[in-house]
Coordinates of C-alpha atoms in Angstrom, one line a residue:
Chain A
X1043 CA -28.3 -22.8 -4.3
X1044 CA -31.4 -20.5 -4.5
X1045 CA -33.8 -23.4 -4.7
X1046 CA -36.1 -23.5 -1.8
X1047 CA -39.3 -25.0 -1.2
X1048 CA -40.7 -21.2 -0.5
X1049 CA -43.5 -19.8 -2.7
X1050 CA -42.6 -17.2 -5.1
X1051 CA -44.2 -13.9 -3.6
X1052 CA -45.3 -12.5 -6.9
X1053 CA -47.3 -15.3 -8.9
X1054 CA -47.6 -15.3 -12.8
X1055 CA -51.2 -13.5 -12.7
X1056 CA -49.6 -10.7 -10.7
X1057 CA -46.7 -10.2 -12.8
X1058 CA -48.9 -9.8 -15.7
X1059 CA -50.7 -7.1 -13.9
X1060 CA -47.8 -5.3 -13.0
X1061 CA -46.8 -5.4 -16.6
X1062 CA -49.9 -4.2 -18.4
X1063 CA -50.4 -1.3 -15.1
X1064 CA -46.9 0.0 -15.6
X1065 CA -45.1 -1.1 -18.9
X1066 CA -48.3 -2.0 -21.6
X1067 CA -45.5 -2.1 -24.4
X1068 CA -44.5 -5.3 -22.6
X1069 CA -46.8 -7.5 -23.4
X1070 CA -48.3 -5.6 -26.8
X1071 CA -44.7 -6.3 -27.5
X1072 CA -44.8 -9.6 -28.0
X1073 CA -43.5 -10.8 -24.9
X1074 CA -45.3 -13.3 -22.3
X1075 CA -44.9 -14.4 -18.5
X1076 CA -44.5 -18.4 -18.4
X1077 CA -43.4 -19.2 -15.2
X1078 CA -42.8 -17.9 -11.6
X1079 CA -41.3 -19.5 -8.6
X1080 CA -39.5 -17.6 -5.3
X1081 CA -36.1 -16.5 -7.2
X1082 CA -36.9 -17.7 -10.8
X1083 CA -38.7 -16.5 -13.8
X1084 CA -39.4 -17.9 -16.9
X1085 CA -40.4 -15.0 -20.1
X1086 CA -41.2 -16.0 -24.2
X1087 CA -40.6 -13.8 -26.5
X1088 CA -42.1 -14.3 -30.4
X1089 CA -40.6 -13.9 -33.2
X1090 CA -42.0 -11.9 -35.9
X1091 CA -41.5 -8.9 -37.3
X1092 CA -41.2 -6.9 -34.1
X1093 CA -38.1 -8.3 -33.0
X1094 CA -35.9 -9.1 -36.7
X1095 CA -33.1 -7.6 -37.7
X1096 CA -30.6 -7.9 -40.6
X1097 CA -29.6 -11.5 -41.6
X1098 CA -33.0 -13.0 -40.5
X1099 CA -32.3 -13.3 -37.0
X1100 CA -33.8 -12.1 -33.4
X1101 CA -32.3 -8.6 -32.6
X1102 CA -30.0 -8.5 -29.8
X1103 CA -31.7 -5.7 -28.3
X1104 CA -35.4 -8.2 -28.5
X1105 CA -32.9 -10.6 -26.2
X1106 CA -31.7 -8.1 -23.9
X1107 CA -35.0 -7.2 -23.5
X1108 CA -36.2 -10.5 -22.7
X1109 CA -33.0 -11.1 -20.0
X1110 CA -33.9 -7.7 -18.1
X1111 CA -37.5 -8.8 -18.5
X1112 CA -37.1 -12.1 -16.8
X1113 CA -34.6 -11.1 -14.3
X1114 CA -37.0 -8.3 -13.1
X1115 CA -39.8 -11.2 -12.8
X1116 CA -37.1 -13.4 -10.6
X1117 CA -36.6 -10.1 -8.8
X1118 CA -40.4 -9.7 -7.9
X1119 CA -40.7 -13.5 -7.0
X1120 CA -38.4 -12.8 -4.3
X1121 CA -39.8 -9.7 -3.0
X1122 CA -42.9 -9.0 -4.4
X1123 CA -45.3 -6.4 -6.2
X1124 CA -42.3 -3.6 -6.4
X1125 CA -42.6 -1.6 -9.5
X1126 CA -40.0 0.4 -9.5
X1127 CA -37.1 -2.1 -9.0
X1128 CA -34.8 -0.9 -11.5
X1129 CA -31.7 -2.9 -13.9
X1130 CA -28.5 -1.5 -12.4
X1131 CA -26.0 -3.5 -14.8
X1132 CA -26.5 -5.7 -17.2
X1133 CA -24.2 -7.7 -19.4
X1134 CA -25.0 -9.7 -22.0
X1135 CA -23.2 -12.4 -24.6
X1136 CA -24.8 -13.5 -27.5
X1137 CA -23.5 -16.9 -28.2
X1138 CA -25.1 -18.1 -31.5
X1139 CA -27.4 -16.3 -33.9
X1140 CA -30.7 -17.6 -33.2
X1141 CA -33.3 -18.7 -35.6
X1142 CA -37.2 -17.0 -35.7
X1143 CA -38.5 -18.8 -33.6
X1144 CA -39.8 -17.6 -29.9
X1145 CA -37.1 -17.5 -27.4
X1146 CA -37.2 -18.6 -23.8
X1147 CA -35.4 -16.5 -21.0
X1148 CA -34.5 -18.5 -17.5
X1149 CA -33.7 -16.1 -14.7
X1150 CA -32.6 -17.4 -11.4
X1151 CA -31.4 -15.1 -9.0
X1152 CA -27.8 -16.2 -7.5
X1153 CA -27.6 -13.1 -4.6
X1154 CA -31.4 -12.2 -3.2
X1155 CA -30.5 -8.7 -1.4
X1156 CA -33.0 -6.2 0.1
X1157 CA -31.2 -3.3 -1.9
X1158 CA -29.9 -5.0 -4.4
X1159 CA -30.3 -8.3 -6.1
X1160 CA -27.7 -10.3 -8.8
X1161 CA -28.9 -13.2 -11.3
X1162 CA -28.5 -14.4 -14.3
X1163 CA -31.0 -15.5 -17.7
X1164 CA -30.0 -18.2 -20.0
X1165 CA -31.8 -17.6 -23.4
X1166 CA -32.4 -20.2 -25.9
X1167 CA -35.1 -21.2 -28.6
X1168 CA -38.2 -23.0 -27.5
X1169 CA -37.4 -26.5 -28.0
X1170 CA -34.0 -26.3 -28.6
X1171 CA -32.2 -26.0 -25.3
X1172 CA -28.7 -24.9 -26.7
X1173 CA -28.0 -21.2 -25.1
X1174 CA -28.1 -18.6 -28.0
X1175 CA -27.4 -16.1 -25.3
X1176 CA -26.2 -15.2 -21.4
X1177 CA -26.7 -12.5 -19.3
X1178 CA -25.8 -11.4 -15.6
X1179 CA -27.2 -8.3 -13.6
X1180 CA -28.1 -6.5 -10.5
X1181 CA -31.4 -5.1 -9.8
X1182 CA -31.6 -2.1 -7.2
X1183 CA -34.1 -2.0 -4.8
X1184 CA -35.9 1.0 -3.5
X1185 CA -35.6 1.7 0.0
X1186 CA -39.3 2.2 0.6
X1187 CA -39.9 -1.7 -0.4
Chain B
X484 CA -6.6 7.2 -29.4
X485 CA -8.9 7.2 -32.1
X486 CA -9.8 10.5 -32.8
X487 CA -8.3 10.6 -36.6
X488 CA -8.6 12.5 -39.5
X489 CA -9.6 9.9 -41.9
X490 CA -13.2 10.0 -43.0
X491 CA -15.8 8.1 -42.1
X492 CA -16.4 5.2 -44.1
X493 CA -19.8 5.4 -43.8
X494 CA -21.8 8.6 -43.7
X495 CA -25.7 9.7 -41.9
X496 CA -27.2 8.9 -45.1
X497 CA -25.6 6.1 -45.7
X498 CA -25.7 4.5 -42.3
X499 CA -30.1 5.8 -42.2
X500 CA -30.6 3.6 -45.7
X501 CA -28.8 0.7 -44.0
X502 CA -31.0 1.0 -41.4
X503 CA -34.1 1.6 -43.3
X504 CA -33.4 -1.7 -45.3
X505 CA -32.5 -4.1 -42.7
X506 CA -34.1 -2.6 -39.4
X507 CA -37.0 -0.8 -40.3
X508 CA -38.0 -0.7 -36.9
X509 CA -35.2 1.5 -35.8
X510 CA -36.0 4.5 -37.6
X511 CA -39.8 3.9 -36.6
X512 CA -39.3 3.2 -33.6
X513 CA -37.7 7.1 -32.7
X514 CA -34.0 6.7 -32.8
X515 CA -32.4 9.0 -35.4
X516 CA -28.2 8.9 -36.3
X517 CA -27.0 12.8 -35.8
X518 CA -23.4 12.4 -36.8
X519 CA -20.8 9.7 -38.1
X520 CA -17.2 10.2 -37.9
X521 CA -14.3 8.1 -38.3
X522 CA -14.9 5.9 -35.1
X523 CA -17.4 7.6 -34.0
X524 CA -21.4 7.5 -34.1
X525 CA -23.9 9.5 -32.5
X526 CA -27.7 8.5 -32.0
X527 CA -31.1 10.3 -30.7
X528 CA -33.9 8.2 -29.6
X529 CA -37.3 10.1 -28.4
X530 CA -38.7 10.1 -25.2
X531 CA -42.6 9.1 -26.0
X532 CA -44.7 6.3 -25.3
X533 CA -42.7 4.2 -27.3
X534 CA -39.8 4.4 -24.7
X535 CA -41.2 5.0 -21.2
X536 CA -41.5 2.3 -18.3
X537 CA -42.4 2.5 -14.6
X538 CA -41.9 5.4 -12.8
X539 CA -42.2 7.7 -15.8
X540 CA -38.9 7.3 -16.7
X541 CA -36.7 5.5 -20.2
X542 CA -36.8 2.1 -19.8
X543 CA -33.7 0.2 -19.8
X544 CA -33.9 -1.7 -22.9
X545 CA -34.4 1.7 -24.9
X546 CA -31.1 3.1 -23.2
X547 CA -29.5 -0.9 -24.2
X548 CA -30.7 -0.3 -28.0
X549 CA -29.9 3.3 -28.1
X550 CA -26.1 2.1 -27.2
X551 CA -26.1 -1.1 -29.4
X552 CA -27.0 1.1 -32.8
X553 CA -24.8 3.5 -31.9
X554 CA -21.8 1.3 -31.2
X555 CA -23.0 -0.4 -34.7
X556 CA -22.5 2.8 -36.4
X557 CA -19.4 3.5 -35.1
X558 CA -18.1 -0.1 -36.0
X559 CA -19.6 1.2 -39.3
X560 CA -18.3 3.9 -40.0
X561 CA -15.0 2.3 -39.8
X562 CA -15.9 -0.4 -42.2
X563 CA -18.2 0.3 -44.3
X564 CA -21.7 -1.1 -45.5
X565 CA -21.4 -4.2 -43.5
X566 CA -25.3 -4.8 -42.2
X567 CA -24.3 -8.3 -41.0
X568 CA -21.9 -7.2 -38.5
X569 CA -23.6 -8.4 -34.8
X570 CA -23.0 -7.7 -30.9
X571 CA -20.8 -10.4 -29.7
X572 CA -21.6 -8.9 -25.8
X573 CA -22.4 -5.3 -24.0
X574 CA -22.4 -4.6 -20.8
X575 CA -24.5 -1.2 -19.6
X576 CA -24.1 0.3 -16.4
X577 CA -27.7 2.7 -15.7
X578 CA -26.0 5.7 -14.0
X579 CA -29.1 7.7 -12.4
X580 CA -32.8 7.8 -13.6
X581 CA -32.8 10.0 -17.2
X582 CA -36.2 12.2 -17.2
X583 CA -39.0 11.9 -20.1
X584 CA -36.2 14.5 -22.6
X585 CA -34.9 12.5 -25.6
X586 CA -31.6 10.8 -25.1
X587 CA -28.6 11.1 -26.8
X588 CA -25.8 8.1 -27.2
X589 CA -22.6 8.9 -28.5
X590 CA -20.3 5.8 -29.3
X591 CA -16.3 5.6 -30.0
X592 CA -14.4 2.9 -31.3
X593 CA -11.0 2.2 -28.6
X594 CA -10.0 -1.0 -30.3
X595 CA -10.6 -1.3 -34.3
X596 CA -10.5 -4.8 -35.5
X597 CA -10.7 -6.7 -38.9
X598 CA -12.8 -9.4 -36.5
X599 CA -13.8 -7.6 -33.7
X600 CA -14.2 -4.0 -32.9
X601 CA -14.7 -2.8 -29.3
X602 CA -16.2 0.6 -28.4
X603 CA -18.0 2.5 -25.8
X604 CA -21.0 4.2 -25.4
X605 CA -21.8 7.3 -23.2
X606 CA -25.7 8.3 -23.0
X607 CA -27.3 11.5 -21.7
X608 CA -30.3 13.5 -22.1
X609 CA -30.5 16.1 -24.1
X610 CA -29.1 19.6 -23.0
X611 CA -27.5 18.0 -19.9
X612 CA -24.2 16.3 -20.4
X613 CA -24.5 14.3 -17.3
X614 CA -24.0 10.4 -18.1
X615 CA -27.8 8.8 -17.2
X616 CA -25.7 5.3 -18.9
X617 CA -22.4 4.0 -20.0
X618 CA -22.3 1.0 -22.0
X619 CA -19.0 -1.0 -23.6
X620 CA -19.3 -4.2 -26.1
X621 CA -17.9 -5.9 -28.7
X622 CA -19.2 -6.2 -32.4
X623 CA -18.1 -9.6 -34.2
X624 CA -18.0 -8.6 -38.4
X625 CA -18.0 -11.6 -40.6
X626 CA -15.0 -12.6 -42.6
X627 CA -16.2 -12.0 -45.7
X628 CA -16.6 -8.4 -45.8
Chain C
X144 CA -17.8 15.7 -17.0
X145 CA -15.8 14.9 -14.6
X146 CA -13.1 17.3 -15.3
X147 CA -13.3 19.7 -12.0
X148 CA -10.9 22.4 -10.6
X149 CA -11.9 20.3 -7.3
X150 CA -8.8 19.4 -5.7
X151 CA -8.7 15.6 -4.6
X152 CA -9.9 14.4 -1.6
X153 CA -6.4 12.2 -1.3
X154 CA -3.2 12.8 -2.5
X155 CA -0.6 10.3 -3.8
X156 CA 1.3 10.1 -0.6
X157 CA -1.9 9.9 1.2
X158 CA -2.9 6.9 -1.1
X159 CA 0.5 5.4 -0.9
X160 CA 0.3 5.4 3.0
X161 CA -3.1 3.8 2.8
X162 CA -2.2 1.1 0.5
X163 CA 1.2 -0.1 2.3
X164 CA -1.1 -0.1 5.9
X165 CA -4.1 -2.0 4.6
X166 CA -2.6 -3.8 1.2
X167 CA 1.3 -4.1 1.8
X168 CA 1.3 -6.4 -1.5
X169 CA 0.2 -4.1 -3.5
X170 CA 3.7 -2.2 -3.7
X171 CA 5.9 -5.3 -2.9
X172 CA 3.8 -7.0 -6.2
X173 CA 4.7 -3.6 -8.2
X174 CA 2.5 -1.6 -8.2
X175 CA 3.1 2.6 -7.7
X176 CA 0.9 5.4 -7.5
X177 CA 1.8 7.8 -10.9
X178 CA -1.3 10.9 -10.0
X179 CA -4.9 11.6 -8.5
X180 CA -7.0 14.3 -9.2
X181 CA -10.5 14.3 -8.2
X182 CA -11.9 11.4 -9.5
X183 CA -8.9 10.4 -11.2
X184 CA -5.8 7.6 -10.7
X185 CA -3.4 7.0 -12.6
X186 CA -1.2 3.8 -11.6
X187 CA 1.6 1.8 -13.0
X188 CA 2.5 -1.8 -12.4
X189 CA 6.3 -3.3 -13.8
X190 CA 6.6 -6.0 -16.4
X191 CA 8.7 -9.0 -14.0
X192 CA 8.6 -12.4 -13.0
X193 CA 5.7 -11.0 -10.8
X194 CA 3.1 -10.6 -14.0
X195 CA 4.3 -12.5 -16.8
X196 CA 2.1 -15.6 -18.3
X197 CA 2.6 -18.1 -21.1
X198 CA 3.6 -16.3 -24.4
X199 CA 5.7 -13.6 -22.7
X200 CA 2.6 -11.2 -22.2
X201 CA 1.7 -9.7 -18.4
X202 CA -1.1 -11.9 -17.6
X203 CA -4.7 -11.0 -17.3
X204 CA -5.2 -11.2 -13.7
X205 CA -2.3 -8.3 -13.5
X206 CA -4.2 -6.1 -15.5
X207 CA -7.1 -6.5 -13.7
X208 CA -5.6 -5.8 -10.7
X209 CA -4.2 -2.6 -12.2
X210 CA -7.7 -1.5 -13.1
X211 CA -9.4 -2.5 -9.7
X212 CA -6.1 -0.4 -7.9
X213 CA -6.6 2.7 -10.2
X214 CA -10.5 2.8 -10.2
X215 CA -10.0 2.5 -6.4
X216 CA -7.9 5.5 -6.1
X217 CA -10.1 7.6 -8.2
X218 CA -12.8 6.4 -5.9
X219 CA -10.8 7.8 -3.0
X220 CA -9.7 10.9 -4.9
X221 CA -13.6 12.3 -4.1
X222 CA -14.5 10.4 -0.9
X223 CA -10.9 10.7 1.2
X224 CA -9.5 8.0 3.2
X225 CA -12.1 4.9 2.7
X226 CA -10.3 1.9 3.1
X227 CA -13.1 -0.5 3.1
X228 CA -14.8 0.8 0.1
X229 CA -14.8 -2.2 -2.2
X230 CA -15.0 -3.5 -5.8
X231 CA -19.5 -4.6 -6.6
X232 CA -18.5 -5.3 -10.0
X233 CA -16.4 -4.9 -12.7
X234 CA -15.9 -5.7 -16.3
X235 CA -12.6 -5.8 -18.7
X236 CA -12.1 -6.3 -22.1
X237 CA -8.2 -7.2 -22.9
X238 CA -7.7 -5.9 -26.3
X239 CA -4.5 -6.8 -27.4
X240 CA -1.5 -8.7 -25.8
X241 CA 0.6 -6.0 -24.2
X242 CA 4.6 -6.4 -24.5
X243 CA 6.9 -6.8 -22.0
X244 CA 7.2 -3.5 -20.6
X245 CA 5.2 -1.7 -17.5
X246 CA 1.4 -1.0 -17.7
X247 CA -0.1 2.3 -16.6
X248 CA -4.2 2.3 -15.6
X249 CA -5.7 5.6 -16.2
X250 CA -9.1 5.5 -14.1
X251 CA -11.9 8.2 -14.0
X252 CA -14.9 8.7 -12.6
X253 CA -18.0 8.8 -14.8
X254 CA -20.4 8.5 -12.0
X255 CA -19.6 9.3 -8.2
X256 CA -22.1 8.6 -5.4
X257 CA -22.8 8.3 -2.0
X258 CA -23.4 4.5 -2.0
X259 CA -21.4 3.6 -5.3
X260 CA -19.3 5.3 -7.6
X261 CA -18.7 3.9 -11.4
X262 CA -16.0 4.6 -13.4
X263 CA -13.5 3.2 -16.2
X264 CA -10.1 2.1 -16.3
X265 CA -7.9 2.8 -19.9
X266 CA -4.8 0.6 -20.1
X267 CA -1.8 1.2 -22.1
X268 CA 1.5 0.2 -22.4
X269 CA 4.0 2.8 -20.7
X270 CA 5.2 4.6 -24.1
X271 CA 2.2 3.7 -26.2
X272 CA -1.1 5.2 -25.9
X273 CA -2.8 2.6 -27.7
X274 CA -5.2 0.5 -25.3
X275 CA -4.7 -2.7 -24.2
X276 CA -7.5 -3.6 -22.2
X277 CA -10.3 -1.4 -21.2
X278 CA -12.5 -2.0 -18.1
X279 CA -15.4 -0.5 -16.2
X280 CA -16.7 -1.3 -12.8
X281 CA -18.7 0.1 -9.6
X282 CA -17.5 0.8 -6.1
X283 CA -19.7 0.3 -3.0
X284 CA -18.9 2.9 -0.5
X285 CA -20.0 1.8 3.1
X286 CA -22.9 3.9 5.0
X287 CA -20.1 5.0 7.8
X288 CA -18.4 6.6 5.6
Chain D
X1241 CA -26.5 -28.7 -21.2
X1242 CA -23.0 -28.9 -20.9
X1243 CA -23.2 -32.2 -19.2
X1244 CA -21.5 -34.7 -21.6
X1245 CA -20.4 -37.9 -21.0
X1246 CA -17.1 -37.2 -23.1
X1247 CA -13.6 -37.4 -21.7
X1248 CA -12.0 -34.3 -20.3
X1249 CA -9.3 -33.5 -23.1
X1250 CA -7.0 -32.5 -20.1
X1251 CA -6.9 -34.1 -17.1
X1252 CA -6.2 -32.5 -13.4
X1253 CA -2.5 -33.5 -13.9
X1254 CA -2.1 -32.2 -17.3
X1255 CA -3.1 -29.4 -16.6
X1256 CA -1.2 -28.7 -13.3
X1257 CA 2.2 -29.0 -15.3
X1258 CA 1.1 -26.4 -18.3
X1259 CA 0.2 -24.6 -14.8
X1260 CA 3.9 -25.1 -13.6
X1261 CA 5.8 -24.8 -16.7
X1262 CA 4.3 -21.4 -18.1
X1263 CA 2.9 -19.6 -15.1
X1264 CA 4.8 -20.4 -12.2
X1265 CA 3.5 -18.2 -9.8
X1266 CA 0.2 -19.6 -10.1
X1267 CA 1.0 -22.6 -7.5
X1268 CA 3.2 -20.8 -5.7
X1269 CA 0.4 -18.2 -5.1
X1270 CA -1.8 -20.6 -3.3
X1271 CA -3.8 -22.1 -6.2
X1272 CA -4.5 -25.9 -6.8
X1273 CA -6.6 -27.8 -9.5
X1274 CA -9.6 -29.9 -7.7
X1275 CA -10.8 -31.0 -10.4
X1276 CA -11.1 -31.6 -14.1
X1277 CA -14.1 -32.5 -16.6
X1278 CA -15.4 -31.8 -20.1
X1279 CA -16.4 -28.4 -19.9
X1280 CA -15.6 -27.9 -16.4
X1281 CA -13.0 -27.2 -14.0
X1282 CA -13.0 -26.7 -10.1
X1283 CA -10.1 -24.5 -8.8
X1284 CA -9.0 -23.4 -5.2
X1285 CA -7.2 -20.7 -3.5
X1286 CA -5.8 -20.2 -0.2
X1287 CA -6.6 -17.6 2.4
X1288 CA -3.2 -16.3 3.3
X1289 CA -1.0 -13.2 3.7
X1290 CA -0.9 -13.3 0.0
X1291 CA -4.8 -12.8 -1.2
X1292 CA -5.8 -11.2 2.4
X1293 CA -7.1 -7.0 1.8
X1294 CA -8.2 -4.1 3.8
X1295 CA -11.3 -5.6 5.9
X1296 CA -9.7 -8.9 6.6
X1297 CA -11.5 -10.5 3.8
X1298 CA -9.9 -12.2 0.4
X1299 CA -8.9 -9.1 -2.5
X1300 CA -10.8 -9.1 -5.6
X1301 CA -8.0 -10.0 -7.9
X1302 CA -7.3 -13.1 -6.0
X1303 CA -11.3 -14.0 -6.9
X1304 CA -10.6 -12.7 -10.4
X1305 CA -7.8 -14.7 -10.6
X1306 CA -9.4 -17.9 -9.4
X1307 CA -12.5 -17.3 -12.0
X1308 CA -10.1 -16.4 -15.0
X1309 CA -7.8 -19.7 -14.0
X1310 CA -11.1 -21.7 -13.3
X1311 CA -12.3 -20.5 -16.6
X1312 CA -9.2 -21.7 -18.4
X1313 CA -9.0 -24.9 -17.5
X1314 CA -12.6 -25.3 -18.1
X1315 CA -12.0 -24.3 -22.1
X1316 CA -9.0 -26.3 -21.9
X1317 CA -10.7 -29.5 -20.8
X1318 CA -12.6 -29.5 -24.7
X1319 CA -9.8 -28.2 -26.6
X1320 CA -6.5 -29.8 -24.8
X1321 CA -2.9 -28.7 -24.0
X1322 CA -2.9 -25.0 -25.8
X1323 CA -1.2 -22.5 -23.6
X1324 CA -1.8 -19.6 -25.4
X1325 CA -5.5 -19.7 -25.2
X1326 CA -6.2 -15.9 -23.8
X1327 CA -8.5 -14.0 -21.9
X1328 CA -11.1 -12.2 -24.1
X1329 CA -13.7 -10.4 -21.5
X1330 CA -14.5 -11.1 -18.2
X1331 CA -17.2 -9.8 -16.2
X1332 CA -17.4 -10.2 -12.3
X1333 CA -19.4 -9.6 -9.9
X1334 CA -19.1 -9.9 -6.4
X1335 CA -21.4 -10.7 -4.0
X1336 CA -20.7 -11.0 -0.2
X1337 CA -17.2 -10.3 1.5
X1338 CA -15.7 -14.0 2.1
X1339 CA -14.5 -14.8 5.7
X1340 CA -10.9 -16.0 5.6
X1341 CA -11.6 -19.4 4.4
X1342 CA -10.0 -21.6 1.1
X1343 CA -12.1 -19.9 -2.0
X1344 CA -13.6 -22.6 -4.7
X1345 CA -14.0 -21.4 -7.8
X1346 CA -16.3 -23.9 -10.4
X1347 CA -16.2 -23.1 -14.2
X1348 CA -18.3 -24.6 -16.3
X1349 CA -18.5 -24.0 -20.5
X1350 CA -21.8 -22.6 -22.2
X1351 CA -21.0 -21.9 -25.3
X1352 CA -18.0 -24.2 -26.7
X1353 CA -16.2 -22.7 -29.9
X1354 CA -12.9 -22.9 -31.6
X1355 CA -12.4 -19.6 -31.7
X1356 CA -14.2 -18.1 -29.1
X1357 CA -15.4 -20.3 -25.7
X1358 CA -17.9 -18.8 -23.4
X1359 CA -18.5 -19.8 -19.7
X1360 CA -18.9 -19.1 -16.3
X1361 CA -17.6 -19.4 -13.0
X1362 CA -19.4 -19.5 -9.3
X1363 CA -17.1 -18.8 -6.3
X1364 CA -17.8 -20.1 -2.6
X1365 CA -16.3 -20.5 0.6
X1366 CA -14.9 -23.9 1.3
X1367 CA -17.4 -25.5 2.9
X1368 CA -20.2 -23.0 2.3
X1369 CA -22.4 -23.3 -0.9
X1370 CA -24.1 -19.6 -0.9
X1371 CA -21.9 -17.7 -3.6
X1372 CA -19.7 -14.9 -2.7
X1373 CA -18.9 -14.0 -6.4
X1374 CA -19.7 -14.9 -9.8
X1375 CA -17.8 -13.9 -13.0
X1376 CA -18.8 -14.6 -16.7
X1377 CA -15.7 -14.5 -20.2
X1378 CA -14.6 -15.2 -23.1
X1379 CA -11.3 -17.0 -24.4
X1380 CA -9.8 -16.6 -27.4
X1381 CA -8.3 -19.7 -29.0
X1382 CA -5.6 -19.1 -31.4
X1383 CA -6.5 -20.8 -34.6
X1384 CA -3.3 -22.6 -34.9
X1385 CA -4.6 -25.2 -31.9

């Protein structure tokens, strides 16, 4: 339903400029851009010892991270280099404890809006394509944009 | 509805070991427990480069992990030194932009379960009592404990 | 923090007439106005044929409703008569299964604004002030108003 | 990733008389089953005097209603006839104001569990694929089933 043929208007390159101008922690988090098309993003996230918690597992707050991450990327495919798009909900359900290995957030927006903007991010382990986690939220947009 | 007068099942010091144990990176990472009461748990977190994103503001993610240990606390302090007890889902609403002032998130437990526990989570900055995020979720704690 | 000697902006009967003009099921399926204060709502809904499911509980969708009602009146407690102000998300946890007797939805405000308002909902059997669902959810408020 | 080639474990009939025998009012309220499969059922609602609100557009409990019955049929299409399977969380969001057209609402499962099931549910206008709302939960299965 959000498939289109258009070209994302933020590409991977510029993402990862926007991230290391405006949120450097992203990326010297651990965290990495993989793909971008218009109204989808694609993050990684690695697992080490920056993101586990009790029980040997991937925090939850590493996968929330990851979701608001990748939603914010589908966000900018959709209307470009807008830094201060901001999360204005975000719910999340973890769904199976994950092992350490990196994780792979999908974000696809389902409602592009010029003020605000609703998707979701499935999150799984790379190469196992079983969800370990959902999340759905809206993005506001400023004005100015 | 849950303000009690039993004691909290956990206490700061007991809750700040747990954390240093399992989740170094909590305590390192700026966030600090103030007080634990029966159902009840309140966190800091600084506002430093640690926490800040675009637009010289807390990032989201911070606000998400601020309310996710607190609500853990709170579960906590209700049943004890449980470490594997995990976020089943949370859902945060980001009320207004919070300024760079360290951030306070004080949880409450309003359903107690053997199972699951559900709690909110009310964030604000420091000296202002105005809500900057509310957050509500559900912890899962595992059957053995 | 929301507690204010503001008076509200609409009254029960003033609420009443607006429901019974623009939602005439709401009372015939009900539903009655208990209070508002500013940026409060308290409603009640009866345990009947009207809202009973499978195991003798009243049914989730009920509940919901209850919330959604409630939350809107507390909406409308600080921006007057807004009809078309309208529900942007919500989110509810059912806690325990309620018995057969009425519901009441205690709503506040946590956040009101010009373009959306949030707020929560506490449920709890008419009697009982233990919860039995909990939700939280945003209202969009149209530009005209 | 749901997409299974097993057998539905309830089909559209068997599911239509648990509708009938333990919640009544849910055909009589303008609801019908479309369609059943593992992991997923399709649900739709009329646009009538009964789910009409303020604005001439469908209420939002009528969507809730058609995600959380969507939803169930979905979790009971892997686990079979078991009534009392409850509503745990839901989460909705909606997205456009429908026109007065038939609502489909299409649930599919993510996370499959005995205890707990996860899922999702997109809602459209009949006859017009762009969503108009979009609603994420939980059921609870009781562990008798």
């Amino acid at each position: 339903m959000t498939a289109t043929e258009r070209p994302t208007a933020l590409d991977v390159e510029g993402f990862i400029r926007l991230l290391d101008e405006h949120m450097p922690q992203v990326r010297a988090g651990g965290f990495s851009v993989l793909e971008m098309q218009w109204g989808r993003c694609t993050m990684q996230v690695e697992a080490d010892e920056r993101t586990i918690r009790a029980g040997g597992t991937i925090s939850g707050p590493t996968m929330f991270t990851l979701a608001d991450l990748a939603l914010y990327g589908a966000v900018l495919s959709q209307i470009g280099n807008v830094p201060l798009a901001v999360t204005s909900d975000m719910t999340i359900h973890f769904l199976k404890k994950p092992p350490q290995r990196p994780l792979v957030g999908e974000a696809r927006i389902l409602k592009p809006g010029r003020r605000l903007a609703y998707g979701e991010v499935l999150i799984h382990s790379l190469g196992d394509p079983d969800p370990v986690a959902h999340a759905t939220g809206t993005y506001a947009i400023p004005s100015s944009s």
